[in-house]
C-alpha atoms as a printed R data frame, in Angstrom:
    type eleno elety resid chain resno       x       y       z
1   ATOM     1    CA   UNK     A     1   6.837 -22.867   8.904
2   ATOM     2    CA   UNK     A     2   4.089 -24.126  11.103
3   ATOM     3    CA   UNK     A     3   0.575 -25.288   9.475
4   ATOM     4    CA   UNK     A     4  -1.742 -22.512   9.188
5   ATOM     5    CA   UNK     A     5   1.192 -19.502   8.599
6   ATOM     6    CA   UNK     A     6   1.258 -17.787   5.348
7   ATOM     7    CA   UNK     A     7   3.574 -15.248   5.397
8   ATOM     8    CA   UNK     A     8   2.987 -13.703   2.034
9   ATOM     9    CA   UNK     A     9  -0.203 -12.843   3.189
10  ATOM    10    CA   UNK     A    10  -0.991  -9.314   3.535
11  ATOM    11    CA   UNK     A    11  -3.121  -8.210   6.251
12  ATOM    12    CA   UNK     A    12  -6.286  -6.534   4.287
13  ATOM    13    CA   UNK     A    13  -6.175  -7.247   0.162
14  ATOM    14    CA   UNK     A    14  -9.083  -5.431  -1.764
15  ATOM    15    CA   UNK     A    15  -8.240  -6.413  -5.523
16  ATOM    16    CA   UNK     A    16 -10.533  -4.883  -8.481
17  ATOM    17    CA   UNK     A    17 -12.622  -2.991  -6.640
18  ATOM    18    CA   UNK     A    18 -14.590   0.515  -6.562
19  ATOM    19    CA   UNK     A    19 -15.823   2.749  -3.908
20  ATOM    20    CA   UNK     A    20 -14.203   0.673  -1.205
21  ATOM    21    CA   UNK     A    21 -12.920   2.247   1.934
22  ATOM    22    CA   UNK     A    22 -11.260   0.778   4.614
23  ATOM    23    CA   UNK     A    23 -11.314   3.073   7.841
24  ATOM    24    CA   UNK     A    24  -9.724   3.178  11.300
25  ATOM    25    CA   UNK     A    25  -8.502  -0.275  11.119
26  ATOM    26    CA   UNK     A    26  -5.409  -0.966  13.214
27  ATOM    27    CA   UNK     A    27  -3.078  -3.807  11.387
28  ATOM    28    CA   UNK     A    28  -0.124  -5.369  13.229
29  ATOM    29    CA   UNK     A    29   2.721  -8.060  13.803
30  ATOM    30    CA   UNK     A    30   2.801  -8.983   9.909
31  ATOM    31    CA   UNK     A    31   5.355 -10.833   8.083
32  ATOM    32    CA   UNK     A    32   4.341  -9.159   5.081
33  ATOM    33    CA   UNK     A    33   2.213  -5.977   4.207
34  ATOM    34    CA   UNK     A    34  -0.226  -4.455   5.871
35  ATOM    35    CA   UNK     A    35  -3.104  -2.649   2.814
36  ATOM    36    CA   UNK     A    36  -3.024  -4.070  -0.836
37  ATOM    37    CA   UNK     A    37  -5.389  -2.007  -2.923
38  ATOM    38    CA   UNK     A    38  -6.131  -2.620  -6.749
39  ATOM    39    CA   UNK     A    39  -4.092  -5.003  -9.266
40  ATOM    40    CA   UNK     A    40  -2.934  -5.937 -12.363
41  ATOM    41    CA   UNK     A    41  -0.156  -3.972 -13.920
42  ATOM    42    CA   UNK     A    42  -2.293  -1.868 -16.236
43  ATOM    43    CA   UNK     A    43  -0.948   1.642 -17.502
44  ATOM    44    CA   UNK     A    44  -4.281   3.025 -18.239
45  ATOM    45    CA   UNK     A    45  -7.299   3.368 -16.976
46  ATOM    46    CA   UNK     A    46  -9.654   0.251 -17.851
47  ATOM    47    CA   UNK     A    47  -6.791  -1.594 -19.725
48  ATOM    48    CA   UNK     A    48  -6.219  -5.388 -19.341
49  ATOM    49    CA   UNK     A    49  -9.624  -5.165 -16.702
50  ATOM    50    CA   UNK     A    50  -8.284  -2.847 -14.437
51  ATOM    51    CA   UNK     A    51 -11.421  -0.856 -13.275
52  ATOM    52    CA   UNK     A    52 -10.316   0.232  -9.805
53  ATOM    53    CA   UNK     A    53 -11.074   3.810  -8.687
54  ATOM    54    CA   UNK     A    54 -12.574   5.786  -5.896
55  ATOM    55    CA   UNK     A    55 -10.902   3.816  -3.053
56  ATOM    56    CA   UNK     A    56  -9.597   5.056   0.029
57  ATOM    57    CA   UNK     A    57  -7.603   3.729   3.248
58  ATOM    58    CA   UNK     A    58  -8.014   6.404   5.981
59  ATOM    59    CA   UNK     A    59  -7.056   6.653   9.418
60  ATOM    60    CA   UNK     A    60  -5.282   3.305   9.723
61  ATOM    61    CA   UNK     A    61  -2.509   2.057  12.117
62  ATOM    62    CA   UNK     A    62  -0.045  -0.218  10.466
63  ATOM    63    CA   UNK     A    63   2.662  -1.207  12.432
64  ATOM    64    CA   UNK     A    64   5.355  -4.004  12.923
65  ATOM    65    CA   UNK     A    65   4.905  -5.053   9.334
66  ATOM    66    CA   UNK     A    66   7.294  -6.648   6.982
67  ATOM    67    CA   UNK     A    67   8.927  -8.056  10.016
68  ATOM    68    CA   UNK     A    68  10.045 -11.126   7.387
69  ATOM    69    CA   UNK     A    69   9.338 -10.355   3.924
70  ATOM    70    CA   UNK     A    70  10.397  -7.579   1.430
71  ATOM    71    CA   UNK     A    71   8.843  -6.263  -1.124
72  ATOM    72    CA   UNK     A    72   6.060  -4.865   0.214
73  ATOM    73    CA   UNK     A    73   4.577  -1.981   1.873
74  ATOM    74    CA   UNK     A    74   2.488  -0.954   5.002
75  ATOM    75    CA   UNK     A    75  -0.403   0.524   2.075
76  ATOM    76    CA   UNK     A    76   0.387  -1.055  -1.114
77  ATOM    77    CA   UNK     A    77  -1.403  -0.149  -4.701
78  ATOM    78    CA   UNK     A    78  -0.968  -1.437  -7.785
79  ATOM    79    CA   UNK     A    79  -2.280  -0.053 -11.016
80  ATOM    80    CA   UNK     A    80  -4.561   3.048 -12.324
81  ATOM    81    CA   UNK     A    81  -6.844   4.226  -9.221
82  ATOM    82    CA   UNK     A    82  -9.000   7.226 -10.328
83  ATOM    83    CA   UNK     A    83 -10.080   9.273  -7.413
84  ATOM    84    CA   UNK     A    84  -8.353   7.177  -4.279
85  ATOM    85    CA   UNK     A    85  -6.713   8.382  -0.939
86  ATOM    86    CA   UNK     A    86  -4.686   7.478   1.143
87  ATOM    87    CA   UNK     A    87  -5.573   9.898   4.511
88  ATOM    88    CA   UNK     A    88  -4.511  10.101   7.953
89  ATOM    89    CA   UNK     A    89  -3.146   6.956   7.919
90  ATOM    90    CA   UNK     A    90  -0.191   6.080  11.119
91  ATOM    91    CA   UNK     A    91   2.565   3.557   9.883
92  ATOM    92    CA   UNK     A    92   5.405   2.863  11.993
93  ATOM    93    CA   UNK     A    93   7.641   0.389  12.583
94  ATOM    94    CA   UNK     A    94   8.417  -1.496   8.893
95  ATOM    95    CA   UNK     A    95  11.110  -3.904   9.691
96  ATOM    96    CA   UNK     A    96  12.654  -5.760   6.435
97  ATOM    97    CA   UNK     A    97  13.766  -3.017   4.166
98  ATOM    98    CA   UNK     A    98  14.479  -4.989   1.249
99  ATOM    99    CA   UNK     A    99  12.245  -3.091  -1.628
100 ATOM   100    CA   UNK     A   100   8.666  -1.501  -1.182
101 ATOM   101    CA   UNK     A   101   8.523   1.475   1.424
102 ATOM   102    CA   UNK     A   102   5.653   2.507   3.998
103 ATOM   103    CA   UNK     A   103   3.348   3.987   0.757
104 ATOM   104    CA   UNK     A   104   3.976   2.208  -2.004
105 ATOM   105    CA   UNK     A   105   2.202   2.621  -5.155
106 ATOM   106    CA   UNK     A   106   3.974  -0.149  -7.434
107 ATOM   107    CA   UNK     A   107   3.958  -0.463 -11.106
108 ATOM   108    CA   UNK     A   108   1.468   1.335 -13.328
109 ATOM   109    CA   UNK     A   109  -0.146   3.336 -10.461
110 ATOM   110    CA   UNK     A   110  -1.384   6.720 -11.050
111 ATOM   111    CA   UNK     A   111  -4.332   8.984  -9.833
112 ATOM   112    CA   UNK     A   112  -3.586   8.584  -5.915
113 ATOM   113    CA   UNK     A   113  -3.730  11.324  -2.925
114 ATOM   114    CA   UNK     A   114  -1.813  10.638   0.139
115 ATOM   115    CA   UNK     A   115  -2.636  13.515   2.381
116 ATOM   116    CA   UNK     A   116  -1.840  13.833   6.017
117 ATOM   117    CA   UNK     A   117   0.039  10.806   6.785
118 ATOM   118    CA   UNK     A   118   2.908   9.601   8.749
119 ATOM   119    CA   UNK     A   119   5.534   6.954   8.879
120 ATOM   120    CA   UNK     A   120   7.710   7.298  11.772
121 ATOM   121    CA   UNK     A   121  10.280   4.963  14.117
122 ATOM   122    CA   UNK     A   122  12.227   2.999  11.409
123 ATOM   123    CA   UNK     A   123  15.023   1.742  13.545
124 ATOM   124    CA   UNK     A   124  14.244  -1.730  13.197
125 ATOM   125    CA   UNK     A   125  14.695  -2.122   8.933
126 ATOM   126    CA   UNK     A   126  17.256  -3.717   8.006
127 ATOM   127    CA   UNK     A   127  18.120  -1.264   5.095
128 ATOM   128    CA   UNK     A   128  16.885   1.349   2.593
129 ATOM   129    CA   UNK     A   129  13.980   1.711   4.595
130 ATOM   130    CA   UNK     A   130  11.474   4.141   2.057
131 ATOM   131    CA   UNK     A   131   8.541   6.161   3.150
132 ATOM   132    CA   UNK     A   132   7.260   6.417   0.205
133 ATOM   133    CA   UNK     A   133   8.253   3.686  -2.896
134 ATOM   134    CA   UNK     A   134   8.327   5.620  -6.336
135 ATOM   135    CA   UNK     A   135  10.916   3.766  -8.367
136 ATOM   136    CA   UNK     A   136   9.372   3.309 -12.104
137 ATOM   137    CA   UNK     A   137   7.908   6.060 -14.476
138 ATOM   138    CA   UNK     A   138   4.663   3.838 -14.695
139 ATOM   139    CA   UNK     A   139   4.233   5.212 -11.406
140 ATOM   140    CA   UNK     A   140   2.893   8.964 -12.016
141 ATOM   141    CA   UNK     A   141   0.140  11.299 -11.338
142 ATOM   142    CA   UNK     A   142   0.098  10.327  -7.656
143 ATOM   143    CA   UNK     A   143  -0.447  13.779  -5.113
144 ATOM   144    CA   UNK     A   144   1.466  13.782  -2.096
């Protein structure tokens, strides 16, 4: 690894935060994810100081992401999110397959829309290549 590379970097991370948006932003060429929103593995609203809510990526280009790490996803949340959206966001292209998806709300995330989205031209993952990453019931109450 040359100085200066992180590669478990993601390209945009908003952590506890409310009434953020992040709009028309066009992420690409990353070895990791593209969006993190929220954290802490919380099950509940305003447990262990998760206070998140009213968030929203919209109208974002991700593409060419995960291209060396798995796990990950081109939007990523983690935990309880009242009122956020995912909207009109374009991912494409998600090369390493191993775990996450395109949308992936991880562990303990509820209270999400993702509306009017796409994830398209996934001939370059490796394997099990998800559009959308739903693999725990701690992950619930999330509109698509």
């Amino acid at each position: 690894m040359a100085p200066g590379q992180f590669h478990g970097a993601v390209g945009v991370q908003v952590s506890h935060a409310q009434y953020t948006t992040l709009d028309r932003l066009e992420l690409r060429h990353l070895t990791y994810g593209g969006v993190s929103v929220g954290w802490g593995w919380a099950r509940h609203v305003q447990q262990n100081g998760t206070y998140s809510s009213d968030n929203a990526v919209t109208r974002t280009r991700i593409h060419h992401f995960k291209t060396l790490l798995g796990d990950g996803g081109g939007i990523y949340a983690l935990g309880p999110q009242p009122r956020s959206v995912m909207r009109g966001n374009w991912l494409h292209d998600m090369a390493a397959g191993r775990g996450g998806g395109a949308f992936y709300p991880d562990e303990g995330s509820t209270l999400w829309r993702i509306e009017e989205s796409v994830f398209s031209d996934a001939a370059a993952c490796s394997d099990r290549c998800e559009w959308l990453h739903i693999w725990t019931g701690t992950i619930r109450d999330i509109d698509v």
